[in-house]
Amino acid sequence: MSPRADELAANLAAVRRRIDVACTGAGRDAGEVSLVVVTKFFPASDVRLLADLGVTDVGENRHQEAEAKAEECADLGLRWHFIGGLQSNKAAAVAAYADVVESVDRAKLVGPLARGAEARGRDVEVLLQVSLDPPGADHRSGVDPAALPDLAARVEESEPLRLRGLMAVAPLGEDPATAFARLAEVRAGFVRDHPRATVLSAGMSGDLEQAIACGATHVRVGSAVLGPRPTVQ
Ligand SMILES: *Cc1c(COP(=O)(O)O)cnc(C)c1O
């Protein structure tokens, strides 16, 4: 193996161990938590190495970069998760390659996503991104929990979109355990109304343990697998 492949293999093994330990601590089966490796800023050659190492799901947060990488890696059979802020004028294009769009936070995205999916004759899985910011805070991104029912209804009305669950990012400056406990409550109410939408995407390199303790089914891990991201130009 190349040095980079060795490095990715070791990092991946360490992250998988962290997931196992967190699941054991939470009394959950390790099979209940899926790993999405966030490959943003890293080249398609890394995505290829990750696929060789058994990674099945990758996450990207910028449309142009994601589109190019998905095309370059089309032969790998990976599931592509779009996890970034989504502009409505890009949403149709994202739905052409993303298998899961995790960052749906407003109704305005539903029409373009559905049109993009239809144009390719495919279904696209959708997660609704929930804001965990305290009420009144300058919202980073995500729908206010109070607006979740309306947004969920809009997605469910849309034929090629499949409502699968929720996604969230712990706010900066708050203990992630506290934020994810709030998320678990939001999710409990959501799953009562949408019993099949059981996915909960939460937890990153720094807080995957807290997310798994609060019920995450998917963790999105970037730097713990790939190393520090190059600084933005
Ligand atoms: C970049 C990113 C991640 C991965 O973050 P790391 O701290 O590198 O693990 C997870 N989720 C979202 C939404 C991201 O933008």
CSV table of N, CA and C and ligand atoms in Angstrom, one decimal, residues 38 40 61 83 167 169 204-206 220-224 229, ligand 1:
chain,number,residue,atom,x,y,z
A,38,VAL,N,-16.4,12.3,5.2
A,38,VAL,CA,-16.5,13.6,4.6
A,38,VAL,C,-15.2,13.9,3.9
A,40,LYS,N,-14.6,16.4,1.6
A,40,LYS,CA,-14.5,17.7,1.1
A,40,LYS,C,-13.0,18.2,1.2
A,61,ASN,N,-19.6,19.0,0.7
A,61,ASN,CA,-20.5,20.1,1.1
A,61,ASN,C,-20.5,21.3,0.1
A,83,ILE,N,-24.0,17.5,2.1
A,83,ILE,CA,-24.1,17.9,3.5
A,83,ILE,C,-24.0,19.4,3.7
A,167,MET,N,-30.9,15.6,10.2
A,167,MET,CA,-29.4,15.9,10.3
A,167,MET,C,-29.3,17.1,11.2
A,169,VAL,N,-26.0,19.7,13.2
A,169,VAL,CA,-24.6,20.0,13.6
A,169,VAL,C,-24.6,20.7,15.0
A,204,MET,N,-19.5,14.4,14.4
A,204,MET,CA,-18.4,14.6,13.5
A,204,MET,C,-17.1,14.1,14.2
A,205,SER,N,-15.9,14.5,13.7
A,205,SER,CA,-14.7,14.0,14.3
A,205,SER,C,-14.6,14.3,15.8
A,206,GLY,N,-15.1,15.5,16.2
A,206,GLY,CA,-14.9,15.9,17.6
A,206,GLY,C,-16.0,15.4,18.5
A,220,ARG,N,-20.8,11.7,10.5
A,220,ARG,CA,-20.1,12.3,9.3
A,220,ARG,C,-18.7,12.7,9.8
A,221,VAL,N,-17.7,12.0,9.4
A,221,VAL,CA,-16.4,12.2,9.9
A,221,VAL,C,-15.4,12.5,8.8
A,222,GLY,N,-14.8,13.7,8.9
A,222,GLY,CA,-13.8,14.2,7.9
A,222,GLY,C,-12.4,14.1,8.4
A,223,SER,N,-12.0,15.0,9.2
A,223,SER,CA,-10.6,15.2,9.6
A,223,SER,C,-10.0,14.0,10.3
A,224,ALA,N,-10.8,13.3,11.1
A,224,ALA,CA,-10.3,12.2,11.9
A,224,ALA,C,-9.9,11.0,10.9
A,229,ARG,N,-7.9,19.5,7.1
A,229,ARG,CA,-8.2,20.0,5.8
A,229,ARG,C,-7.3,21.2,5.4
B,1,LIG,C1,-17.0,19.2,7.3
B,1,LIG,C2,-18.3,18.6,7.9
B,1,LIG,C3,-18.2,17.5,8.7
B,1,LIG,C4,-16.9,16.7,9.0
B,1,LIG,O1,-16.2,17.5,10.0
B,1,LIG,P1,-14.9,16.9,10.7
B,1,LIG,O2,-14.8,17.7,11.9
B,1,LIG,O3,-13.8,17.1,9.8
B,1,LIG,O4,-15.2,15.5,11.0
B,1,LIG,C5,-19.4,16.9,9.1
B,1,LIG,N1,-20.6,17.6,8.8
B,1,LIG,C6,-20.7,18.7,8.1
B,1,LIG,C7,-22.0,19.3,7.8
B,1,LIG,C8,-19.5,19.2,7.6
B,1,LIG,O5,-19.6,20.4,6.9
